[in-house]
Coordinates of C-alpha atoms and ligand atoms in Angstrom, one line a residue:
X260 CA 143.6 77.1 177.2
X261 CA 147.4 77.4 177.7
X262 CA 148.0 76.5 174.1
X263 CA 145.8 79.3 172.8
X264 CA 147.6 81.8 175.0
X265 CA 151.0 81.0 173.5
X266 CA 149.7 81.3 169.9
X267 CA 148.6 84.8 170.7
X268 CA 152.1 85.7 171.7
X269 CA 153.7 84.5 168.5
X270 CA 152.2 87.2 166.3
X271 CA 153.6 90.3 168.1
X272 CA 157.0 88.5 168.5
X273 CA 157.2 87.8 164.8
X274 CA 156.2 91.4 164.0
X275 CA 158.9 92.7 166.3
X276 CA 161.5 90.5 164.7
X277 CA 160.5 91.6 161.2
X278 CA 160.7 95.2 162.2
X279 CA 164.2 94.8 163.5
X280 CA 165.3 92.9 160.4
X281 CA 164.0 95.6 158.1
X282 CA 165.7 98.3 160.1
X283 CA 168.9 96.4 159.8
X284 CA 168.5 96.0 156.0
X285 CA 167.7 99.6 155.6
X286 CA 170.8 100.6 157.6
X287 CA 173.0 98.3 155.5
X288 CA 171.6 99.8 152.2
X289 CA 172.1 103.3 153.4
X290 CA 175.6 102.7 154.4
X291 CA 176.4 101.0 151.1
X292 CA 174.9 103.7 148.9
X293 CA 176.8 106.3 150.9
X294 CA 179.9 104.6 149.5
X295 CA 178.8 105.0 145.9
X296 CA 180.0 108.1 144.1
X297 CA 177.5 110.8 143.2
X298 CA 178.4 110.3 139.4
X299 CA 176.9 106.8 139.7
X300 CA 173.4 108.2 140.6
X301 CA 173.8 110.9 138.0
X302 CA 174.6 108.3 135.4
X303 CA 171.6 106.2 136.4
X304 CA 169.4 109.3 136.2
X305 CA 170.7 110.1 132.7
X306 CA 170.1 106.5 131.6
X307 CA 166.5 106.5 133.0
X308 CA 165.9 109.8 131.1
X309 CA 167.1 108.2 127.9
X310 CA 170.2 110.3 127.7
X311 CA 172.7 107.5 127.1
X312 CA 175.7 109.7 126.1
X313 CA 175.6 111.7 129.2
X314 CA 175.1 108.5 131.2
X315 CA 178.2 107.0 129.7
X316 CA 180.2 110.2 130.6
X317 CA 178.9 109.9 134.2
X318 CA 179.7 106.2 134.4
X319 CA 183.2 106.7 133.0
X320 CA 183.8 109.2 135.8
X321 CA 182.6 106.5 138.3
X322 CA 185.0 104.1 136.8
X323 CA 187.9 106.5 137.3
X324 CA 187.0 107.0 140.9
X325 CA 186.0 103.5 141.7
X326 CA 187.8 100.4 140.2
X327 CA 185.0 98.2 141.4
X328 CA 182.6 99.3 138.6
X329 CA 184.0 97.0 135.9
X330 CA 180.9 94.9 135.9
X331 CA 178.8 98.0 135.4
X332 CA 180.8 98.7 132.2
X333 CA 180.3 95.3 130.8
X334 CA 176.6 95.4 131.5
X335 CA 176.3 98.8 129.8
X336 CA 178.4 97.9 126.8
X337 CA 176.4 94.7 126.2
X338 CA 173.2 96.6 126.6
X339 CA 174.2 99.1 123.9
X340 CA 175.5 96.4 121.6
X341 CA 172.3 94.5 121.8
X342 CA 170.3 97.6 121.0
X343 CA 172.5 98.1 117.9
X344 CA 174.2 101.2 119.4
X345 CA 177.6 99.8 118.6
X346 CA 179.4 103.2 118.7
X347 CA 178.4 103.6 122.3
X348 CA 179.3 100.0 123.1
X349 CA 182.7 100.6 121.6
X350 CA 183.2 103.8 123.7
X351 CA 182.4 102.0 126.9
X352 CA 184.7 99.1 126.2
X353 CA 187.5 101.3 124.9
X354 CA 187.3 103.4 128.1
X355 CA 187.6 100.3 130.2
X356 CA 190.7 99.3 128.3
X357 CA 192.3 102.7 128.8
X358 CA 192.5 102.0 132.5
X359 CA 196.1 101.0 133.5
X360 CA 195.1 99.2 136.7
X361 CA 192.8 96.7 134.9
X362 CA 193.6 93.1 135.9
X363 CA 194.7 90.9 132.9
X364 CA 191.5 88.8 132.9
X365 CA 189.3 91.9 132.8
X366 CA 191.4 93.4 130.1
X367 CA 191.0 90.2 128.0
X368 CA 187.2 90.3 128.6
X369 CA 187.0 93.9 127.6
X370 CA 189.1 93.2 124.4
X371 CA 186.7 90.3 123.6
X372 CA 183.7 92.5 124.0
X373 CA 185.2 95.3 122.0
X374 CA 185.9 92.8 119.2
X375 CA 182.2 91.7 119.3
X376 CA 181.3 95.4 119.0
X377 CA 183.4 95.9 115.9
X378 CA 182.0 92.7 114.4
X379 CA 178.5 93.8 115.0
X380 CA 179.3 97.2 113.5
X381 CA 180.7 95.5 110.4
X382 CA 184.2 96.8 111.0
X383 CA 185.8 93.5 110.2
X384 CA 189.4 94.6 110.0
X385 CA 189.2 96.2 113.5
X386 CA 187.4 93.2 114.9
X387 CA 190.1 90.9 113.4
X388 CA 192.9 93.1 114.9
X389 CA 191.2 93.1 118.4
X390 CA 190.5 89.3 118.5
X391 CA 194.0 88.7 117.2
X392 CA 195.4 90.2 120.5
X393 CA 193.7 87.4 122.5
X394 CA 196.2 84.6 122.0
X395 CA 196.0 83.2 125.5
X396 CA 193.7 83.3 128.5
X397 CA 190.1 82.5 129.1
X398 CA 188.9 84.4 126.0
X399 CA 191.4 82.9 123.5
X400 CA 189.0 80.2 122.3
X401 CA 186.1 82.6 121.9
X402 CA 188.3 85.0 120.0
X403 CA 189.5 82.3 117.7
X404 CA 185.9 81.3 117.0
X405 CA 185.1 84.9 116.2
X406 CA 188.1 85.0 113.9
X407 CA 186.8 82.0 112.0
X408 CA 183.4 83.7 111.6
X409 CA 185.2 86.8 110.2
X410 CA 187.3 84.8 107.7
X411 CA 184.1 83.0 106.5
X412 CA 182.4 86.4 105.9
X413 CA 185.5 87.5 104.0
X414 CA 185.6 84.2 102.1
X415 CA 189.2 83.8 103.1
X416 CA 189.0 80.0 103.0
X417 CA 192.8 79.3 103.5
X418 CA 192.7 81.3 106.8
X419 CA 189.4 79.5 107.7
X420 CA 191.2 76.2 107.4
X421 CA 194.2 77.4 109.5
X422 CA 191.9 78.9 112.2
X423 CA 189.8 75.8 112.4
X424 CA 192.8 73.6 112.9
X425 CA 194.1 76.0 115.5
X426 CA 190.8 75.8 117.3
X427 CA 191.1 72.0 117.4
X428 CA 194.5 72.3 118.9
X429 CA 193.1 74.7 121.5
X430 CA 190.6 72.0 122.5
X431 CA 187.5 72.8 120.4
X432 CA 185.4 69.8 119.0
X433 CA 186.4 68.5 115.6
X434 CA 185.8 70.9 112.8
X435 CA 186.4 68.3 110.0
X436 CA 183.0 68.9 108.5
X437 CA 183.7 72.6 108.1
X438 CA 187.3 72.1 107.0
X439 CA 186.1 69.8 104.2
X440 CA 183.6 72.6 103.1
X441 CA 186.4 75.2 103.1
X442 CA 188.4 73.0 100.7
X443 CA 185.3 72.6 98.6
X444 CA 185.0 76.4 98.4
X445 CA 188.6 76.6 97.3
X446 CA 188.0 73.9 94.7
X447 CA 185.0 75.8 93.4
X448 CA 187.1 78.9 93.0
X449 CA 189.8 76.9 91.2
X450 CA 187.1 75.5 88.9
X451 CA 185.9 79.0 88.1
X452 CA 189.4 80.1 87.4
X453 CA 189.8 77.1 85.1
X454 CA 192.5 75.4 87.2
X455 CA 191.3 71.8 87.2
X456 CA 194.5 70.4 88.9
X457 CA 194.2 72.8 91.8
X458 CA 190.5 72.0 92.1
X459 CA 191.2 68.2 92.2
X460 CA 193.9 68.8 94.9
X461 CA 191.5 70.7 97.1
X462 CA 188.8 68.1 96.6
X463 CA 191.0 65.2 97.7
X464 CA 191.9 67.3 100.8
X465 CA 188.2 67.8 101.4
X466 CA 187.5 64.1 101.3
X467 CA 190.5 63.5 103.5
X468 CA 189.0 65.8 106.2
X469 CA 185.5 64.3 105.8
X470 CA 185.0 61.2 103.6
X471 CA 181.2 61.8 103.9
X472 CA 181.4 65.1 102.1
X473 CA 179.1 64.7 99.1
X474 CA 179.8 68.2 97.8
X475 CA 183.4 67.1 97.0
X476 CA 182.2 64.1 95.0
X477 CA 179.7 66.3 93.0
X478 CA 182.4 68.9 92.4
X479 CA 184.8 66.2 91.2
X480 CA 182.3 65.4 88.5
X481 CA 181.9 69.1 87.7
X482 CA 185.7 69.4 87.2
X483 CA 185.7 66.5 84.7
X484 CA 182.6 67.7 82.9
X485 CA 184.2 71.2 82.5
X486 CA 187.2 69.4 80.8
X487 CA 184.7 67.7 78.5
X488 CA 185.1 64.2 80.1
X489 CA 181.5 63.2 80.5
X490 CA 182.3 59.5 81.2
X491 CA 184.5 60.3 84.2
X492 CA 182.1 63.0 85.4
X493 CA 179.3 60.5 85.3
X494 CA 181.4 58.1 87.4
X495 CA 181.8 60.7 90.1
X496 CA 178.2 61.7 90.2
X497 CA 177.0 58.1 90.4
X498 CA 179.2 57.6 93.5
X499 CA 176.7 59.9 95.3
X500 CA 174.3 57.0 95.5
X501 CA 176.7 54.9 97.6
X502 CA 177.9 57.9 99.6
X503 CA 174.5 59.4 100.5
X504 CA 171.5 58.8 98.3
X505 CA 169.6 61.7 99.9
X506 CA 171.8 64.0 97.7
X507 CA 170.8 62.3 94.4
X508 CA 168.3 65.1 93.5
X509 CA 171.3 67.4 93.3
X510 CA 173.0 65.3 90.6
X511 CA 170.0 63.9 88.7
X512 CA 170.0 66.6 86.0
X513 CA 173.8 66.4 85.6
X514 CA 173.7 62.6 85.3
X515 CA 171.0 62.8 82.6
X516 CA 173.0 65.5 80.7
X517 CA 176.1 63.3 80.8
X518 CA 174.2 60.3 79.5
X519 CA 172.8 62.4 76.7
X520 CA 176.3 63.7 75.8
X521 CA 177.5 60.1 75.7
X522 CA 174.6 59.1 73.4
X523 CA 173.1 56.8 76.1
X524 CA 170.0 58.8 77.1
X525 CA 167.8 55.7 77.4
X526 CA 170.3 54.2 79.9
X527 CA 170.1 57.4 81.9
X528 CA 166.3 57.4 82.0
X529 CA 166.4 53.8 83.2
X530 CA 168.8 54.7 86.0
X531 CA 166.6 57.7 87.0
X532 CA 163.5 55.5 87.1
X533 CA 165.3 53.1 89.5
X534 CA 166.4 56.0 91.7
X535 CA 162.8 57.4 91.9
X536 CA 161.6 54.0 92.9
X537 CA 164.3 53.4 95.5
X538 CA 164.5 57.0 96.9
X539 CA 161.1 58.6 96.5
X540 CA 161.4 62.4 96.2
X541 CA 159.6 65.1 94.2
X542 CA 162.8 66.6 93.0
X543 CA 164.0 63.3 91.6
X544 CA 160.6 62.8 90.0
X545 CA 160.7 66.2 88.4
X546 CA 163.9 65.3 86.5
X547 CA 162.9 61.7 85.7
X548 CA 159.4 62.7 84.5
X549 CA 160.8 65.2 82.1
X550 CA 163.2 62.7 80.5
X551 CA 160.9 59.7 80.6
X552 CA 158.1 61.7 78.9
X553 CA 160.6 62.9 76.1
X554 CA 162.2 59.4 75.6
X555 CA 159.4 57.0 76.3
X556 CA 156.2 59.0 75.8
X557 CA 153.3 60.2 77.9
X558 CA 152.1 56.9 79.2
X559 CA 155.4 55.9 80.7
X560 CA 155.7 59.3 82.4
X561 CA 152.1 58.9 83.7
X562 CA 152.9 55.6 85.2
X563 CA 156.0 57.0 86.9
X564 CA 154.0 59.9 88.4
X565 CA 151.2 57.6 89.5
X566 CA 153.5 55.2 91.3
X567 CA 155.2 58.1 93.0
X568 CA 152.0 59.7 94.1
X569 CA 150.8 56.4 95.7
X570 CA 154.1 56.1 97.6
X571 CA 154.1 59.6 99.0
X572 CA 151.1 61.8 98.3
X573 CA 151.7 65.5 98.2
X574 CA 150.6 68.6 96.3
X575 CA 153.6 68.8 94.0
X576 CA 153.1 65.1 93.1
X577 CA 149.3 65.7 92.5
X578 CA 150.1 68.6 90.2
X579 CA 152.5 66.3 88.3
X580 CA 149.9 63.6 88.0
X581 CA 147.2 65.9 86.7
X582 CA 149.7 67.1 84.1
X583 CA 150.3 63.5 83.0
X584 CA 146.5 62.7 82.9
X585 CA 145.9 65.9 80.9
X586 CA 148.5 64.8 78.2
X587 CA 146.6 61.5 77.7
X588 CA 143.0 62.8 77.9
X589 CA 140.6 63.8 75.1
X590 CA 138.4 66.9 75.0
X591 CA 136.5 68.2 77.0
X592 CA 138.1 66.2 79.8
X593 CA 141.4 67.6 78.7
X594 CA 140.4 71.2 79.2
X595 CA 139.0 70.4 82.7
X596 CA 142.3 68.7 83.7
X597 CA 144.3 71.6 82.3
X598 CA 142.3 74.0 84.4
X599 CA 142.8 71.9 87.6
X600 CA 146.5 71.5 86.8
X601 CA 147.0 75.3 86.3
X602 CA 145.2 76.2 89.5
X603 CA 147.2 73.7 91.5
X604 CA 150.4 74.7 89.9
X605 CA 149.9 78.3 90.8
X606 CA 149.3 77.4 94.4
X607 CA 152.2 75.0 94.7
X608 CA 154.8 76.7 92.5
X609 CA 156.6 78.4 95.4
X610 CA 155.6 75.9 98.1
X611 CA 158.5 73.4 98.3
X612 CA 161.6 74.9 99.9
X613 CA 164.9 73.7 101.3
X614 CA 164.8 74.3 105.1
X615 CA 167.7 74.8 107.4
X616 CA 167.5 72.3 110.2
X617 CA 169.4 74.6 112.5
X618 CA 167.5 77.9 112.2
X619 CA 164.5 77.1 110.0
X620 CA 165.5 79.5 107.2
X621 CA 163.7 78.5 104.0
X622 CA 165.2 78.9 100.6
X623 CA 164.4 78.1 97.0
X624 CA 168.0 77.3 96.3
X625 CA 170.1 74.7 98.0
X626 CA 172.9 76.1 100.1
X627 CA 175.9 74.3 101.7
X628 CA 176.2 77.2 104.2
X629 CA 172.9 78.6 105.6
X630 CA 172.5 82.3 104.7
X631 CA 170.5 82.6 108.0
X632 CA 172.7 81.1 110.6
X633 CA 175.9 80.5 108.7
X634 CA 175.8 76.8 109.7
X635 CA 177.4 74.3 107.2
X636 CA 175.4 71.4 105.8
X637 CA 172.3 72.3 107.7
X638 CA 170.0 71.9 104.7
X639 CA 168.6 68.5 103.9
X640 CA 169.0 68.1 100.2
X641 CA 165.2 67.9 99.5
X642 CA 162.6 70.5 99.2
X643 CA 159.6 70.1 101.5
X644 CA 156.2 71.6 101.5
X645 CA 155.2 73.4 104.7
X646 CA 152.7 71.4 106.8
X647 CA 149.5 73.4 106.9
X648 CA 148.3 74.4 110.3
X649 CA 145.4 72.2 111.4
X650 CA 142.1 74.1 111.6
Ligands
ZN248 ZN1 170.3 78.2 109.3

């Protein structure tokens, strides 16, 4: 009996305690909000009524009266920038910077955010100038990264290299992969300007930064081919097999053309057949099939396509196999196969794509830098068909 009586008491006691606690919370809230300037509530009201410009003016007034509202400015500025309203974000951050009593770290933070606003607005020169002011402090590393992104957009590869090295000195992880690519970009420019010596110098710097950089090896062949030296070019392109055979599809056509130029086409076809066998890929097969059919006839090409299809069945391989069968067949079987091949070709023509392993961006062309996420070497050098959703 006694136990039941005590339980009955617990309920009103808990209720009374809760009531006292809520009164205390309410009091604290009221005294805190009494300390907030009226402009704060006016600003909030404008913001809720979707009048952001008036809201900014009200908040700027708060900031003048109350130095404790720095966080409010950062929150507002980021909100506007995320919504793409960069002019408003710029105003908020510039206003913050105009305050003379701003602590150094907050000033750096505001500069960094302002730089991001300019970057988002596409005002690269102003972004560069703003980030350039952040040489030291907590935001220096972030600013340097942003500068690297800006120089990449501007294709100012020499400054990219300097900035990347500077980042490494500041403690960032190794950027050798990117630096090698910057040298490759410079080499490619030199090649276009018909300056083979400068191109070669850049390529050796690229390989010094990253000995695994296949692009430099391919470009070295391109430089020699442009000077009419097919034999040396061929030597470079064949190095790709030892360096990273996954990239062979990118050089297969070049290799075949060089063999043809040297009057050794049959030798080239033999090499391609070996590659297709050792490193199965549709892109390699495409090139090999074309040359084997021309040099050795339809039957040899058919055998190549069949062997490949057995190794890795896919739609592009199937289309290729039908093409081979069609070439060897008699009427009316030939017309049937032609129809099947055409239909399959229409369906598969645009299917295989290079896919960025970082952001998933799919592209018909191979890119060393992803147009979607700006990452370097994020594309595997093989086109893949999308996996159909299971029904
Ligand atoms: Zn990407």
